[in-house]
PDB file of C-alpha atoms in Angstrom:
ATOM      1  CA  UNK A1317     -18.723   5.708  -8.857  1.00 38.00           C
ATOM      2  CA  UNK A1318     -18.205   8.727 -11.225  1.00 42.00           C
ATOM      3  CA  UNK A1319     -17.490  11.930  -9.853  1.00 43.00           C
ATOM      4  CA  UNK A1320     -18.464  15.702 -10.640  1.00 48.00           C
ATOM      5  CA  UNK A1321     -16.189  17.290 -13.344  1.00 52.00           C
ATOM      6  CA  UNK A1322     -15.803  20.136 -11.116  1.00 55.00           C
ATOM      7  CA  UNK A1323     -15.439  17.873  -7.244  1.00 73.00           C
ATOM      8  CA  UNK A1324     -11.992  18.577  -5.986  1.00 91.00           C
ATOM      9  CA  UNK A1325      -9.284  15.783  -6.323  1.00 94.00           C
ATOM     10  CA  UNK A1326      -5.857  15.031  -5.111  1.00 95.00           C
ATOM     11  CA  UNK A1327      -3.333  14.285  -8.160  1.00 95.00           C
ATOM     12  CA  UNK A1328      -1.285  11.564  -7.337  1.00 96.00           C
ATOM     13  CA  UNK A1329       1.381  10.253 -10.118  1.00 95.00           C
ATOM     14  CA  UNK A1330       2.604   7.672  -7.803  1.00 95.00           C
ATOM     15  CA  UNK A1331      -0.411   5.965  -7.570  1.00 96.00           C
ATOM     16  CA  UNK A1332       0.431   2.322  -9.642  1.00 95.00           C
ATOM     17  CA  UNK A1333       3.684   1.951  -6.797  1.00 95.00           C
ATOM     18  CA  UNK A1334       1.517   1.801  -3.845  1.00 97.00           C
ATOM     19  CA  UNK A1335       1.727  -1.697  -2.308  1.00 98.00           C
ATOM     20  CA  UNK A1336      -1.661  -2.989  -0.060  1.00 98.00           C
ATOM     21  CA  UNK A1337      -2.194  -5.456   2.905  1.00 98.00           C
ATOM     22  CA  UNK A1338      -3.899  -8.043   3.328  1.00 97.00           C
ATOM     23  CA  UNK A1339      -5.250 -10.479   5.553  1.00 95.00           C
ATOM     24  CA  UNK A1340      -5.281 -13.465   2.761  1.00 95.00           C
ATOM     25  CA  UNK A1341      -2.773 -13.137   0.304  1.00 96.00           C
ATOM     26  CA  UNK A1342      -3.527 -12.208  -3.453  1.00 95.00           C
ATOM     27  CA  UNK A1343      -3.525 -15.571  -5.261  1.00 95.00           C
ATOM     28  CA  UNK A1344      -0.714 -15.160  -7.657  1.00 97.00           C
ATOM     29  CA  UNK A1345      -1.441 -16.209 -11.594  1.00 97.00           C
ATOM     30  CA  UNK A1346       2.444 -16.796 -12.079  1.00 97.00           C
ATOM     31  CA  UNK A1347       5.598 -16.468 -10.664  1.00 98.00           C
ATOM     32  CA  UNK A1348       8.678 -15.238 -12.601  1.00 97.00           C
ATOM     33  CA  UNK A1349      11.672 -17.927 -12.382  1.00 96.00           C
ATOM     34  CA  UNK A1350      14.270 -16.680 -15.138  1.00 95.00           C
ATOM     35  CA  UNK A1351      15.516 -13.928 -17.194  1.00 95.00           C
ATOM     36  CA  UNK A1352      16.753 -14.510 -20.882  1.00 91.00           C
ATOM     37  CA  UNK A1353      20.124 -12.657 -19.880  1.00 84.00           C
ATOM     38  CA  UNK A1354      21.147 -13.960 -16.644  1.00 79.00           C
ATOM     39  CA  UNK A1355      21.059 -10.770 -13.534  1.00 81.00           C
ATOM     40  CA  UNK A1356      20.117 -10.928 -10.084  1.00 79.00           C
ATOM     41  CA  UNK A1357      17.720  -7.759 -10.439  1.00 85.00           C
ATOM     42  CA  UNK A1358      15.310  -7.099 -13.625  1.00 94.00           C
ATOM     43  CA  UNK A1359      14.752  -4.347 -15.254  1.00 92.00           C
ATOM     44  CA  UNK A1360      12.584  -2.585 -17.900  1.00 95.00           C
ATOM     45  CA  UNK A1361      12.836  -3.976 -21.811  1.00 96.00           C
ATOM     46  CA  UNK A1362      14.087  -7.506 -19.421  1.00 96.00           C
ATOM     47  CA  UNK A1363      12.329 -10.819 -21.018  1.00 97.00           C
ATOM     48  CA  UNK A1364      11.197 -13.209 -18.313  1.00 97.00           C
ATOM     49  CA  UNK A1365       9.931 -16.378 -18.069  1.00 97.00           C
ATOM     50  CA  UNK A1366       6.646 -16.822 -15.936  1.00 97.00           C
ATOM     51  CA  UNK A1367       5.703 -20.102 -14.822  1.00 96.00           C
ATOM     52  CA  UNK A1368       1.438 -20.721 -14.339  1.00 96.00           C
ATOM     53  CA  UNK A1369      -0.352 -21.199 -10.913  1.00 93.00           C
ATOM     54  CA  UNK A1370      -3.078 -23.341 -11.161  1.00 85.00           C
ATOM     55  CA  UNK A1371      -3.599 -23.399 -15.038  1.00 80.00           C
ATOM     56  CA  UNK A1372      -3.344 -19.608 -15.080  1.00 87.00           C
ATOM     57  CA  UNK A1373      -4.151 -18.528 -18.841  1.00 90.00           C
ATOM     58  CA  UNK A1374      -1.902 -16.141 -19.304  1.00 95.00           C
ATOM     59  CA  UNK A1375      -2.764 -14.516 -23.037  1.00 95.00           C
ATOM     60  CA  UNK A1376      -0.179 -13.083 -25.039  1.00 97.00           C
ATOM     61  CA  UNK A1377      -1.445  -8.794 -24.919  1.00 97.00           C
ATOM     62  CA  UNK A1378      -2.411  -9.156 -21.359  1.00 97.00           C
ATOM     63  CA  UNK A1379      -0.257  -6.887 -18.366  1.00 98.00           C
ATOM     64  CA  UNK A1380       0.308  -8.319 -14.948  1.00 98.00           C
ATOM     65  CA  UNK A1381       1.572  -6.250 -11.880  1.00 98.00           C
ATOM     66  CA  UNK A1382       5.252  -7.875 -10.560  1.00 98.00           C
ATOM     67  CA  UNK A1383       4.547  -7.976  -6.499  1.00 98.00           C
ATOM     68  CA  UNK A1384       6.363 -10.127  -4.246  1.00 97.00           C
ATOM     69  CA  UNK A1385       4.519 -11.275  -0.382  1.00 97.00           C
ATOM     70  CA  UNK A1386       6.570 -10.039   3.020  1.00 96.00           C
ATOM     71  CA  UNK A1387       6.791 -11.433   6.434  1.00 92.00           C
ATOM     72  CA  UNK A1388       3.210 -11.131   8.106  1.00 95.00           C
ATOM     73  CA  UNK A1389       2.886  -7.982  10.233  1.00 95.00           C
ATOM     74  CA  UNK A1390       1.626  -7.733  13.354  1.00 93.00           C
ATOM     75  CA  UNK A1391       1.013  -4.097  14.921  1.00 91.00           C
ATOM     76  CA  UNK A1392       3.676  -2.638  17.376  1.00 85.00           C
ATOM     77  CA  UNK A1393       1.619  -1.855  19.566  1.00 83.00           C
ATOM     78  CA  UNK A1394      -0.640  -4.799  20.683  1.00 87.00           C
ATOM     79  CA  UNK A1395       1.357  -7.493  18.859  1.00 88.00           C
ATOM     80  CA  UNK A1396      -1.880  -8.089  16.502  1.00 91.00           C
ATOM     81  CA  UNK A1397      -1.960 -10.324  12.889  1.00 95.00           C
ATOM     82  CA  UNK A1398      -2.612  -7.731  10.720  1.00 96.00           C
ATOM     83  CA  UNK A1399      -1.902  -9.320   7.189  1.00 97.00           C
ATOM     84  CA  UNK A1400       0.317  -9.774   4.307  1.00 98.00           C
ATOM     85  CA  UNK A1401       2.551  -6.811   2.992  1.00 98.00           C
ATOM     86  CA  UNK A1402       1.984  -7.176  -1.109  1.00 98.00           C
ATOM     87  CA  UNK A1403       5.076  -5.009  -1.866  1.00 98.00           C
ATOM     88  CA  UNK A1404       4.870  -3.790  -6.299  1.00 98.00           C
ATOM     89  CA  UNK A1405       7.681  -4.113  -8.449  1.00 98.00           C
ATOM     90  CA  UNK A1406       6.442  -3.873 -11.875  1.00 98.00           C
ATOM     91  CA  UNK A1407       4.169  -4.211 -14.884  1.00 98.00           C
ATOM     92  CA  UNK A1408       5.243  -7.241 -17.220  1.00 98.00           C
ATOM     93  CA  UNK A1409       3.663  -7.839 -20.435  1.00 98.00           C
ATOM     94  CA  UNK A1410       2.823 -11.456 -21.920  1.00 98.00           C
ATOM     95  CA  UNK A1411       4.775 -11.559 -25.152  1.00 97.00           C
ATOM     96  CA  UNK A1412       4.621 -15.644 -25.942  1.00 96.00           C
ATOM     97  CA  UNK A1413       2.360 -18.794 -24.173  1.00 93.00           C
ATOM     98  CA  UNK A1414       3.144 -21.620 -23.948  1.00 87.00           C
ATOM     99  CA  UNK A1415       2.161 -25.242 -22.638  1.00 85.00           C
ATOM    100  CA  UNK A1416       4.790 -24.772 -19.630  1.00 91.00           C
ATOM    101  CA  UNK A1417       6.000 -21.372 -19.599  1.00 94.00           C
ATOM    102  CA  UNK A1418       4.609 -17.828 -20.458  1.00 97.00           C
ATOM    103  CA  UNK A1419       7.753 -15.068 -22.301  1.00 97.00           C
ATOM    104  CA  UNK A1420       6.047 -11.863 -20.745  1.00 98.00           C
ATOM    105  CA  UNK A1421       8.648  -8.266 -21.645  1.00 98.00           C
ATOM    106  CA  UNK A1422       8.239  -6.479 -18.151  1.00 98.00           C
ATOM    107  CA  UNK A1423       7.183  -2.732 -19.908  1.00 98.00           C
ATOM    108  CA  UNK A1424       7.701  -1.175 -16.373  1.00 97.00           C
ATOM    109  CA  UNK A1425       9.885  -1.042 -13.507  1.00 97.00           C
ATOM    110  CA  UNK A1426       8.791   0.327  -9.853  1.00 95.00           C
ATOM    111  CA  UNK A1427      11.563  -1.462  -7.764  1.00 94.00           C
ATOM    112  CA  UNK A1428      14.260  -3.914  -8.662  1.00 93.00           C
ATOM    113  CA  UNK A1429      12.263  -7.127  -9.628  1.00 96.00           C
ATOM    114  CA  UNK A1430      13.420 -10.325  -8.511  1.00 95.00           C
ATOM    115  CA  UNK A1431      13.321 -13.535  -8.660  1.00 95.00           C
ATOM    116  CA  UNK A1432      10.413 -15.454  -7.954  1.00 96.00           C
ATOM    117  CA  UNK A1433       8.581 -12.338  -7.896  1.00 97.00           C
ATOM    118  CA  UNK A1434       5.453 -13.272  -8.450  1.00 98.00           C
ATOM    119  CA  UNK A1435       2.574 -11.977 -11.002  1.00 98.00           C
ATOM    120  CA  UNK A1436      -1.763 -10.654 -10.958  1.00 97.00           C
ATOM    121  CA  UNK A1437      -3.460  -8.871 -13.344  1.00 97.00           C
ATOM    122  CA  UNK A1438      -2.892  -5.093 -13.872  1.00 97.00           C
ATOM    123  CA  UNK A1439      -5.361  -2.689 -13.473  1.00 93.00           C
ATOM    124  CA  UNK A1440      -4.620   0.320 -13.914  1.00 91.00           C
ATOM    125  CA  UNK A1441      -5.942   3.154 -11.004  1.00 93.00           C
ATOM    126  CA  UNK A1442      -6.717   6.773 -11.642  1.00 94.00           C
ATOM    127  CA  UNK A1443      -4.148   9.631 -10.620  1.00 95.00           C
ATOM    128  CA  UNK A1444      -6.858  11.731 -10.042  1.00 95.00           C
ATOM    129  CA  UNK A1445      -8.152  11.114  -6.751  1.00 95.00           C
ATOM    130  CA  UNK A1446     -12.019  12.668  -5.617  1.00 95.00           C
ATOM    131  CA  UNK A1447     -11.803  13.910  -2.292  1.00 95.00           C
ATOM    132  CA  UNK A1448     -14.320  12.779   0.349  1.00 95.00           C
ATOM    133  CA  UNK A1449     -15.742  13.369   3.158  1.00 95.00           C
ATOM    134  CA  UNK A1450     -13.791  11.544   5.954  1.00 97.00           C
ATOM    135  CA  UNK A1451     -15.735   8.717   7.983  1.00 97.00           C
ATOM    136  CA  UNK A1452     -16.925  10.001  11.472  1.00 97.00           C
ATOM    137  CA  UNK A1453     -15.355   8.267  14.404  1.00 96.00           C
ATOM    138  CA  UNK A1454     -12.516   7.160  13.292  1.00 97.00           C
ATOM    139  CA  UNK A1455      -9.881   6.216  15.294  1.00 96.00           C
ATOM    140  CA  UNK A1456      -6.503   4.420  14.197  1.00 97.00           C
ATOM    141  CA  UNK A1457      -3.420   3.744  13.932  1.00 96.00           C
ATOM    142  CA  UNK A1458      -0.222   3.705  11.024  1.00 97.00           C
ATOM    143  CA  UNK A1459       0.462   0.432  11.249  1.00 96.00           C
ATOM    144  CA  UNK A1460       4.595   0.575   9.182  1.00 95.00           C
ATOM    145  CA  UNK A1461       5.763   2.437   6.560  1.00 96.00           C
ATOM    146  CA  UNK A1462       5.728   0.630   2.819  1.00 97.00           C
ATOM    147  CA  UNK A1463       9.615   0.758   3.277  1.00 96.00           C
ATOM    148  CA  UNK A1464       9.788  -0.489   6.740  1.00 94.00           C
ATOM    149  CA  UNK A1465      11.672   2.666   7.818  1.00 92.00           C
ATOM    150  CA  UNK A1466      12.334   3.568  11.432  1.00 89.00           C
ATOM    151  CA  UNK A1467      10.924   7.564  11.082  1.00 92.00           C
ATOM    152  CA  UNK A1468       7.779   8.222   8.700  1.00 93.00           C
ATOM    153  CA  UNK A1469       7.097  12.059   7.684  1.00 93.00           C
ATOM    154  CA  UNK A1470       6.089  13.682   4.495  1.00 93.00           C
ATOM    155  CA  UNK A1471       5.037  11.963   1.049  1.00 94.00           C
ATOM    156  CA  UNK A1472       6.177   8.612   2.952  1.00 95.00           C
ATOM    157  CA  UNK A1473       3.566   5.603   2.165  1.00 97.00           C
ATOM    158  CA  UNK A1474       2.076   4.145   5.057  1.00 97.00           C
ATOM    159  CA  UNK A1475      -0.464   1.421   6.291  1.00 98.00           C
ATOM    160  CA  UNK A1476      -3.003   2.106   8.549  1.00 98.00           C
ATOM    161  CA  UNK A1477      -5.301  -0.321  10.530  1.00 97.00           C
ATOM    162  CA  UNK A1478      -8.634   1.087   9.104  1.00 98.00           C
ATOM    163  CA  UNK A1479     -10.262   0.024   5.847  1.00 98.00           C
ATOM    164  CA  UNK A1480     -13.205  -0.433   4.001  1.00 98.00           C
ATOM    165  CA  UNK A1481     -14.928  -2.182   6.694  1.00 98.00           C
ATOM    166  CA  UNK A1482     -14.625   1.137   8.888  1.00 98.00           C
ATOM    167  CA  UNK A1483     -15.967   3.176   5.630  1.00 98.00           C
ATOM    168  CA  UNK A1484     -12.702   4.328   4.942  1.00 98.00           C
ATOM    169  CA  UNK A1485     -12.990   5.062   0.940  1.00 97.00           C
ATOM    170  CA  UNK A1486     -10.188   6.637  -1.167  1.00 97.00           C
ATOM    171  CA  UNK A1487     -10.170  10.499  -1.555  1.00 97.00           C
ATOM    172  CA  UNK A1488     -10.532  10.724   2.455  1.00 97.00           C
ATOM    173  CA  UNK A1489      -8.417  12.468   5.092  1.00 97.00           C
ATOM    174  CA  UNK A1490      -7.624  11.780   8.654  1.00 98.00           C
ATOM    175  CA  UNK A1491      -5.451  13.678  11.238  1.00 97.00           C
ATOM    176  CA  UNK A1492      -2.493  12.469  12.412  1.00 97.00           C
ATOM    177  CA  UNK A1493      -2.193  13.681  16.403  1.00 95.00           C
ATOM    178  CA  UNK A1494      -0.578  12.388  19.837  1.00 88.00           C
ATOM    179  CA  UNK A1495      -1.802  12.371  23.443  1.00 79.00           C
ATOM    180  CA  UNK A1496       0.328  13.237  26.197  1.00 73.00           C
ATOM    181  CA  UNK A1497      -0.149  12.073  29.583  1.00 66.00           C
ATOM    182  CA  UNK A1498       1.249  13.937  32.202  1.00 63.00           C
ATOM    183  CA  UNK A1499       1.255  12.792  36.108  1.00 59.00           C
ATOM    184  CA  UNK A1500      -0.462  14.928  38.515  1.00 56.00           C
ATOM    185  CA  UNK A1501       0.522  13.832  41.967  1.00 57.00           C
ATOM    186  CA  UNK A1502       4.218  12.368  42.643  1.00 58.00           C
ATOM    187  CA  UNK A1503       2.702  10.925  45.801  1.00 59.00           C
ATOM    188  CA  UNK A1504       0.080   8.658  44.217  1.00 57.00           C
ATOM    189  CA  UNK A1505       1.275   8.554  40.454  1.00 60.00           C
ATOM    190  CA  UNK A1506      -2.118   9.400  39.258  1.00 67.00           C
ATOM    191  CA  UNK A1507      -2.060  10.131  35.561  1.00 67.00           C
ATOM    192  CA  UNK A1508      -4.369  12.474  33.565  1.00 64.00           C
ATOM    193  CA  UNK A1509      -4.356  12.120  30.055  1.00 63.00           C
ATOM    194  CA  UNK A1510      -4.079  15.895  28.402  1.00 69.00           C
ATOM    195  CA  UNK A1511      -6.340  17.231  25.513  1.00 77.00           C
ATOM    196  CA  UNK A1512      -5.041  15.236  21.779  1.00 84.00           C
ATOM    197  CA  UNK A1513      -3.042  17.611  19.287  1.00 89.00           C
ATOM    198  CA  UNK A1514      -2.895  17.527  15.762  1.00 93.00           C
ATOM    199  CA  UNK A1515       0.117  17.622  14.020  1.00 94.00           C
ATOM    200  CA  UNK A1516      -0.588  16.274  10.770  1.00 96.00           C
ATOM    201  CA  UNK A1517      -2.767  14.962   8.339  1.00 97.00           C
ATOM    202  CA  UNK A1518      -3.255  12.017   5.500  1.00 98.00           C
ATOM    203  CA  UNK A1519      -4.904  10.949   2.404  1.00 98.00           C
ATOM    204  CA  UNK A1520      -6.715   7.776   1.823  1.00 98.00           C
ATOM    205  CA  UNK A1521      -4.718   6.723  -1.442  1.00 98.00           C
ATOM    206  CA  UNK A1522      -5.788   2.887  -1.736  1.00 97.00           C
ATOM    207  CA  UNK A1523      -8.224   0.346   0.526  1.00 98.00           C
ATOM    208  CA  UNK A1524      -8.777  -3.354   1.825  1.00 98.00           C
ATOM    209  CA  UNK A1525     -11.191  -5.312   4.260  1.00 97.00           C
ATOM    210  CA  UNK A1526      -9.012  -4.191   7.255  1.00 97.00           C
ATOM    211  CA  UNK A1527      -6.599  -1.769   6.255  1.00 98.00           C
ATOM    212  CA  UNK A1528      -5.525   1.223   3.867  1.00 98.00           C
ATOM    213  CA  UNK A1529      -3.067   2.848   2.341  1.00 98.00           C
ATOM    214  CA  UNK A1530      -1.973   6.522   2.612  1.00 98.00           C
ATOM    215  CA  UNK A1531      -0.084   8.808   1.690  1.00 97.00           C
ATOM    216  CA  UNK A1532       1.028  11.748   4.810  1.00 97.00           C
ATOM    217  CA  UNK A1533       0.648  14.303   3.443  1.00 96.00           C
ATOM    218  CA  UNK A1534       1.493  17.095   5.710  1.00 95.00           C
ATOM    219  CA  UNK A1535       3.239  16.099   9.418  1.00 95.00           C
ATOM    220  CA  UNK A1536       4.700  18.366  11.938  1.00 93.00           C
ATOM    221  CA  UNK A1537       7.334  15.862  13.112  1.00 90.00           C
ATOM    222  CA  UNK A1538       8.889  12.934  12.236  1.00 89.00           C
ATOM    223  CA  UNK A1539       6.218   9.703  13.167  1.00 92.00           C
ATOM    224  CA  UNK A1540       6.358   6.179  13.633  1.00 92.00           C
ATOM    225  CA  UNK A1541       4.636   2.791  13.464  1.00 92.00           C
ATOM    226  CA  UNK A1542       1.988   3.007  16.193  1.00 93.00           C
ATOM    227  CA  UNK A1543       1.704   6.812  15.410  1.00 95.00           C
ATOM    228  CA  UNK A1544      -2.335   7.733  15.809  1.00 95.00           C
ATOM    229  CA  UNK A1545      -4.902   8.676  13.273  1.00 97.00           C
ATOM    230  CA  UNK A1546      -8.357  10.253  13.688  1.00 97.00           C
ATOM    231  CA  UNK A1547     -10.978  11.403  11.768  1.00 97.00           C
ATOM    232  CA  UNK A1548     -10.308  15.155  11.541  1.00 94.00           C
ATOM    233  CA  UNK A1549     -11.843  18.359  13.955  1.00 88.00           C
ATOM    234  CA  UNK A1550     -14.614  20.134  12.517  1.00 80.00           C
TER     235      UNK A1550
END
């Protein structure tokens, strides 16, 4: 999609680092099984050995994103299966291809890279995210912070339970809000749901079919998994 050069954009330098959640995990092209110098964590400039998956053609000069998949995620608010988190750790460039393994050089290390991390084709993402109109009628929730932190605040990367199939697109903003209940009568136990109150906003930075990765751009209070989101009020 092309956007006019004068369109409003959000510049997000860390776009290549953010991961995603998919119901069906990505098919890996290979697995890092050895590092040239024995060490627990792998960093930039390290030489690694990669076992191809399903006869993947790991051509010298090609680049791959290094990642690991984490345990299946279920929603904290209803226990529904959400998907598999893909946690990006770096980029490797293939420098030699053998019959049974390939040799690569780590050219970027976002986080500590571990043995058994997987690789998938690297696609450079644009740091310029053109701002787009939000989808009408969205009501969703934050699934989890990317680092599984207990509290989610400003500049945190997180995931929401809405994606491409819901009309979500990169560059859209959505409101974070809360909605309290008030007991009208102690005797009857009846409760009234109060008017929603906006407490912040988030920016969509990556989309999958049923989930999206977001950047919390502003929040007046710390949030937890399950926090509610909606289309901004006009």
